[in-house]
PDB file of C-alpha atoms and ligand atoms in Angstrom:
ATOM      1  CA  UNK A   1      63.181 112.830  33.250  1.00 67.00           C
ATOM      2  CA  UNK A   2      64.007 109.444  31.640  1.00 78.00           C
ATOM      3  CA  UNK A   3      61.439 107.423  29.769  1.00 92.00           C
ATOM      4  CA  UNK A   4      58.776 106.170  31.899  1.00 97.00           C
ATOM      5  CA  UNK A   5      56.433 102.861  31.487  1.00 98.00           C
ATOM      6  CA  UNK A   6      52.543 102.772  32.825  1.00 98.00           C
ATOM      7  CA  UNK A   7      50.266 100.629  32.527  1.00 98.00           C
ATOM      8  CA  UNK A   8      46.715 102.249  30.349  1.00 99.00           C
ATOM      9  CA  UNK A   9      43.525 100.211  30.255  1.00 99.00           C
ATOM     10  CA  UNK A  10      40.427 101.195  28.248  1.00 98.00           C
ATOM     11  CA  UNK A  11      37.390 100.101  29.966  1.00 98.00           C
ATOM     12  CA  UNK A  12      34.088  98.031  28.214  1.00 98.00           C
ATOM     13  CA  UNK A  13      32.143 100.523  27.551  1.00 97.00           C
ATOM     14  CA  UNK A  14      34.722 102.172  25.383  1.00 98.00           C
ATOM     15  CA  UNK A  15      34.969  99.519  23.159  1.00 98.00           C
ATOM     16  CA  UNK A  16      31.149  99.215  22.991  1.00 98.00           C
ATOM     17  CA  UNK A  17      30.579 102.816  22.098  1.00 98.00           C
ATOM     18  CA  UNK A  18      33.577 102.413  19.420  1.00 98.00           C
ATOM     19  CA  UNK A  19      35.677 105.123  21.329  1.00 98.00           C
ATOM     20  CA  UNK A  20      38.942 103.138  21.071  1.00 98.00           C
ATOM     21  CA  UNK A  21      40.268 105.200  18.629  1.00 98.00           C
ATOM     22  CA  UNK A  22      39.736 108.588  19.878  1.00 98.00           C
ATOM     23  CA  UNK A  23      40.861 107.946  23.221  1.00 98.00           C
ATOM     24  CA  UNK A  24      44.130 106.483  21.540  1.00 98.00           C
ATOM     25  CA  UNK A  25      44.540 109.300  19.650  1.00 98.00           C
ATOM     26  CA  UNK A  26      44.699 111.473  22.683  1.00 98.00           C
ATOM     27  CA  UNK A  27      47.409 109.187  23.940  1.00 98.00           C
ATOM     28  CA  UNK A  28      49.448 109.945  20.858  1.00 98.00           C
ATOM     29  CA  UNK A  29      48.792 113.191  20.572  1.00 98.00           C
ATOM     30  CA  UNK A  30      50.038 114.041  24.062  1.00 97.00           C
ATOM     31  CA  UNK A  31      53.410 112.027  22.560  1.00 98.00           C
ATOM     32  CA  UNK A  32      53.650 108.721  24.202  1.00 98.00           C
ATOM     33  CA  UNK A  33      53.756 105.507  22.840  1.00 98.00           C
ATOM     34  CA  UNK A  34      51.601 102.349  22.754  1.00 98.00           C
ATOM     35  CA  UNK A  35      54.491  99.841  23.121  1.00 97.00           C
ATOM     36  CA  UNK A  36      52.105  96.814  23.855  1.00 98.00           C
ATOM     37  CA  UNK A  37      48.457  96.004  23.364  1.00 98.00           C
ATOM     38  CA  UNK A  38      46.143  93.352  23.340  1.00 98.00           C
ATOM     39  CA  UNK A  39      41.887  93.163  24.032  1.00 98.00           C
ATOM     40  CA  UNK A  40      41.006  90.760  26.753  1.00 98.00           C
ATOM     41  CA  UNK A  41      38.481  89.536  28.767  1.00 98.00           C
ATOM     42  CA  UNK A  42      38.825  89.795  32.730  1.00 98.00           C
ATOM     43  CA  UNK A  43      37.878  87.031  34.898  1.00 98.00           C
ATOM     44  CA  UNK A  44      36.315  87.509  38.398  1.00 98.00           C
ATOM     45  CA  UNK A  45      39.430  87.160  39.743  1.00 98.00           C
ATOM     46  CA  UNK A  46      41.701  89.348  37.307  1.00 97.00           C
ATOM     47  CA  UNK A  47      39.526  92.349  38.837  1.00 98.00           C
ATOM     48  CA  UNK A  48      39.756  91.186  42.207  1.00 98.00           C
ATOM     49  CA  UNK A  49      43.569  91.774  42.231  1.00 97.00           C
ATOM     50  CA  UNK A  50      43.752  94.513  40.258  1.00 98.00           C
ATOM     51  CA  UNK A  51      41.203  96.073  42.372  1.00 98.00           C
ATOM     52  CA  UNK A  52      42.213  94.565  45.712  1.00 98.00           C
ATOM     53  CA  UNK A  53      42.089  98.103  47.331  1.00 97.00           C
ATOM     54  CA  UNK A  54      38.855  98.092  47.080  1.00 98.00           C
ATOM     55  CA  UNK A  55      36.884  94.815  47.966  1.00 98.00           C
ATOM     56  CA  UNK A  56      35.743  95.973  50.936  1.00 98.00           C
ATOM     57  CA  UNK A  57      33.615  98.996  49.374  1.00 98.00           C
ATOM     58  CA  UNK A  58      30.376  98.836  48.799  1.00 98.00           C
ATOM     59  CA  UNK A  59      30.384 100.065  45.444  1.00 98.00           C
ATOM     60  CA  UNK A  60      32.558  96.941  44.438  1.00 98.00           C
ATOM     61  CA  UNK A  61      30.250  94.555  43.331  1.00 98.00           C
ATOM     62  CA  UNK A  62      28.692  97.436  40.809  1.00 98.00           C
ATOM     63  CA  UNK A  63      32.999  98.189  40.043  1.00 98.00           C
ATOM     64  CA  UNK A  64      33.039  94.243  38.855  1.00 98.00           C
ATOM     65  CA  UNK A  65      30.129  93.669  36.986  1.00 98.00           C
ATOM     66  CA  UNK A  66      30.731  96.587  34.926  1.00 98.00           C
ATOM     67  CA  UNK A  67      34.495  95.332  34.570  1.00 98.00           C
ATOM     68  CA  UNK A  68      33.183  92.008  33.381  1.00 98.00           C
ATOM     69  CA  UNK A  69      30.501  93.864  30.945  1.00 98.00           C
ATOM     70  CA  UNK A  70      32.536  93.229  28.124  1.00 98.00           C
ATOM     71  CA  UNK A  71      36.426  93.054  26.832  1.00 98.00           C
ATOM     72  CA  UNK A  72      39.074  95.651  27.751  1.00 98.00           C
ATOM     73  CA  UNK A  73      42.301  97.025  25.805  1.00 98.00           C
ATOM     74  CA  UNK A  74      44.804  96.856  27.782  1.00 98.00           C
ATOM     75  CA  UNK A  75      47.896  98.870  26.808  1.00 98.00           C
ATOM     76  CA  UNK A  76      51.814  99.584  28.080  1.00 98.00           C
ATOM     77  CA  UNK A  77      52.325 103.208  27.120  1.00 98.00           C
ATOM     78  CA  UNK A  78      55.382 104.855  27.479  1.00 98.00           C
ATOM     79  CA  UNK A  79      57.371 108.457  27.303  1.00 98.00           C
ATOM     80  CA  UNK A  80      58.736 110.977  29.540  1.00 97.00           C
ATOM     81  CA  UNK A  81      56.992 111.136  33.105  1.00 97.00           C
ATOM     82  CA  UNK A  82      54.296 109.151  31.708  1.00 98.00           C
ATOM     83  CA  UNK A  83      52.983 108.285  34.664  1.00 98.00           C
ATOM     84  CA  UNK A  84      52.001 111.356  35.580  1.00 98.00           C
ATOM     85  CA  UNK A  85      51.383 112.655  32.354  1.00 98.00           C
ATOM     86  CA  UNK A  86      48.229 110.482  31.558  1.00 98.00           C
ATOM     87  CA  UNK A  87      46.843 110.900  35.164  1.00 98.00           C
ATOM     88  CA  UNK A  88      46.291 114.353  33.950  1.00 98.00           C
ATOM     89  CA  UNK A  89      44.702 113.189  30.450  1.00 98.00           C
ATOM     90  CA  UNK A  90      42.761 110.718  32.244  1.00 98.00           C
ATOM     91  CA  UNK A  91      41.471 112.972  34.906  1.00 98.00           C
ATOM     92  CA  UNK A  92      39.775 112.488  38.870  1.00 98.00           C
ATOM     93  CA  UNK A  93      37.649 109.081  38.994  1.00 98.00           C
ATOM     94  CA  UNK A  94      34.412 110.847  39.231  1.00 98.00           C
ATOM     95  CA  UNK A  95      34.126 112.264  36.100  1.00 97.00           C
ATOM     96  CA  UNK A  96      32.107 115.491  37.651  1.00 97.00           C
ATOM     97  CA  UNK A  97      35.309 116.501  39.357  1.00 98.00           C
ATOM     98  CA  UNK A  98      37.234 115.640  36.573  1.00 97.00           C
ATOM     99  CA  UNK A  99      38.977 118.810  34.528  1.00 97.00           C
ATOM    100  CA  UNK A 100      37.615 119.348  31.378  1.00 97.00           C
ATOM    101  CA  UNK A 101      39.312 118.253  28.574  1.00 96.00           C
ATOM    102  CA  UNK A 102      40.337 115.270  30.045  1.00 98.00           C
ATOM    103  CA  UNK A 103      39.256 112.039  29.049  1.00 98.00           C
ATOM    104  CA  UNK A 104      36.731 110.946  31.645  1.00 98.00           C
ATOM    105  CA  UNK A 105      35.276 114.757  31.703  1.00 98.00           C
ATOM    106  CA  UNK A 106      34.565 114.568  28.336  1.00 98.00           C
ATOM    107  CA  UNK A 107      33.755 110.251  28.183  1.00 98.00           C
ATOM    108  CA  UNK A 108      32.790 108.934  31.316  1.00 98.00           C
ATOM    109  CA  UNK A 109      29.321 108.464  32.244  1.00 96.00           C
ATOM    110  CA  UNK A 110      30.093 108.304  35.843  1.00 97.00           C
ATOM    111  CA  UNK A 111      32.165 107.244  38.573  1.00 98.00           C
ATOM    112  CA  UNK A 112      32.419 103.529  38.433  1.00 98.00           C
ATOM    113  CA  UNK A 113      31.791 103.593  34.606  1.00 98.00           C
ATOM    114  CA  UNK A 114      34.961 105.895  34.060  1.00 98.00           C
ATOM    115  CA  UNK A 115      36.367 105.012  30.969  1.00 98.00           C
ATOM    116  CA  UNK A 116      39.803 104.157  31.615  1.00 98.00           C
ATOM    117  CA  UNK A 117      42.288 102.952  34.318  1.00 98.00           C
ATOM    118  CA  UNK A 118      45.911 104.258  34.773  1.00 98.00           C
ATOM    119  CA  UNK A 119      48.128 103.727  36.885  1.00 98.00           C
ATOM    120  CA  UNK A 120      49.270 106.086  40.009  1.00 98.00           C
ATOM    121  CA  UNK A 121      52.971 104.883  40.580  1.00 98.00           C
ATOM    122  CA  UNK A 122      56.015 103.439  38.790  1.00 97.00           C
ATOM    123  CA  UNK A 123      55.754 100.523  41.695  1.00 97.00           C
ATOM    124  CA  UNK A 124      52.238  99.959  40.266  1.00 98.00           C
ATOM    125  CA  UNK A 125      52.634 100.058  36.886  1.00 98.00           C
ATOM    126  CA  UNK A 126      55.505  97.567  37.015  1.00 98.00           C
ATOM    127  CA  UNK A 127      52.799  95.308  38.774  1.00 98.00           C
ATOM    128  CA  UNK A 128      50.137  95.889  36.919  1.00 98.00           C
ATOM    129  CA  UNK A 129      52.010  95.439  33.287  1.00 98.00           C
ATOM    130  CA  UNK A 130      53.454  92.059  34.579  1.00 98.00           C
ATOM    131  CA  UNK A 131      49.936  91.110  35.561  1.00 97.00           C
ATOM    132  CA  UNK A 132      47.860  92.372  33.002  1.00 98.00           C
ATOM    133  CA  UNK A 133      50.983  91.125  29.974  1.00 97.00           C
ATOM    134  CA  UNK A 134      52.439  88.500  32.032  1.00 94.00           C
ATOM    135  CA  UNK A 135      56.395  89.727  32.130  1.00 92.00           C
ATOM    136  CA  UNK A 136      57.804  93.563  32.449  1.00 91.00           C
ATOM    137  CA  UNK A 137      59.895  94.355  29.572  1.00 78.00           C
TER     138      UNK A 137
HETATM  139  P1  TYD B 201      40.581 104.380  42.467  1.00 97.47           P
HETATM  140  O1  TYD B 201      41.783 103.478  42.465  1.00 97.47           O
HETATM  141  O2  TYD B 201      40.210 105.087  43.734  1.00 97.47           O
HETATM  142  O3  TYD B 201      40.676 105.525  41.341  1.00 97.47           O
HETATM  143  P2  TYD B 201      41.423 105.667  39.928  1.00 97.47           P
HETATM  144  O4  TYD B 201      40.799 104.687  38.959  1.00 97.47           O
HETATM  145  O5  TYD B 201      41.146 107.089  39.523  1.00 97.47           O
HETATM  146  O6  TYD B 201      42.882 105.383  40.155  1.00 97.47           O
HETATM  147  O7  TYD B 201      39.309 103.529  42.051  1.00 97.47           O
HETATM  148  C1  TYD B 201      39.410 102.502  41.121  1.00 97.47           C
HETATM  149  C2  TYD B 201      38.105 102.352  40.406  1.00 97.47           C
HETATM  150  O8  TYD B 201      37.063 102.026  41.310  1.00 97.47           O
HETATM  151  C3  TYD B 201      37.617 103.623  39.729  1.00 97.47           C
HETATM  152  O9  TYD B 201      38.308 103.890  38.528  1.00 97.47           O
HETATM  153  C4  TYD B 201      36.161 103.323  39.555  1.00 97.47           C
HETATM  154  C5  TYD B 201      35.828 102.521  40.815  1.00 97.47           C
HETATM  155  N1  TYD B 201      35.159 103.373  41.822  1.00 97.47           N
HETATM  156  C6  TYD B 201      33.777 103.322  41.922  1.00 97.47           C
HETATM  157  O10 TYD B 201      33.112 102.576  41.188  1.00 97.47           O
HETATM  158  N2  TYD B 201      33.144 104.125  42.852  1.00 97.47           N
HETATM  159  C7  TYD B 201      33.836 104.966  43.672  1.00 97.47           C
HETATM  160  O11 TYD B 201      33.210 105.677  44.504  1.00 97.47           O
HETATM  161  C8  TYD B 201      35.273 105.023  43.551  1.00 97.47           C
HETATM  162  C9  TYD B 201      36.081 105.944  44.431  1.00 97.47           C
HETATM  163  C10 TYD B 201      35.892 104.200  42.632  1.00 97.47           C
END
């Protein structure tokens, strides 16, 4: 399997509970990379494209204010099948169906507050980095 990049975001409340670290440690002790990184602040509209699969829900407006709650680190992580490889650290979205020992089973406090985004395809992550770091390197 040749090296793979996806796209990793840490959610507010991560950085508000000062859990950056440990969740990045998981991501390097699984063996992948943090190739880029910066902490931002999304606009209304960042989250509505990111999120565009989802508009329609009623559960969205909750999804955005809690997205605009305070800065994100946003990340390009690579390694072998990454993609793949930190669904399974990340675990489902609600985190009470989530397995444990992965990181919204053992971080996030629920369903819309989840921790952390990845993404699900190469397609997407190629999107996503170029959206989220403004070219795909
Ligand atoms: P989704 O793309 O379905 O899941 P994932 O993040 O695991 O790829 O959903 C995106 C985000 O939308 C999810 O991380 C949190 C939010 N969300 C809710 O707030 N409530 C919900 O019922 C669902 C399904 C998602």
């Amino acid at each position: 399997m040749p090296k793979q990049k996806t796209f990793i975001m840490l959610k507010p409340d991560i950085l508000k509970r000062g859990l950056m670290g440990t969740i990045i440690s998981r991501i390097e002790d699984k063996g992948y990379q943090i190739e880029r990184a910066q902490i931002m602040d999304l606009d209304k509209q960042m989250i509505a494209h990111h999120y565009a699969h989802l508009l329609d829900e009623d559960f969205y407006p909750k999804l955005e204010a809690y997205m605009l709650s305070g800065p994100v680190f946003a990340m390009v992580v690579t390694g072998e099948n990454v993609i793949t490889g930190m669904r399974q650290l990340i675990g489902a979205t609600d985190p009470n169906e989530a397995e444990s020992g992965t990181i919204r089973a053992d971080f996030a406090k629920n369903v819309t507050e989840n921790a952390i985004h990845g993404s699900d395809t190469e397609e997407n992550a190629a999107i996503e980095i170029t959206r989220f770091f403004n070219s795909y390197e």
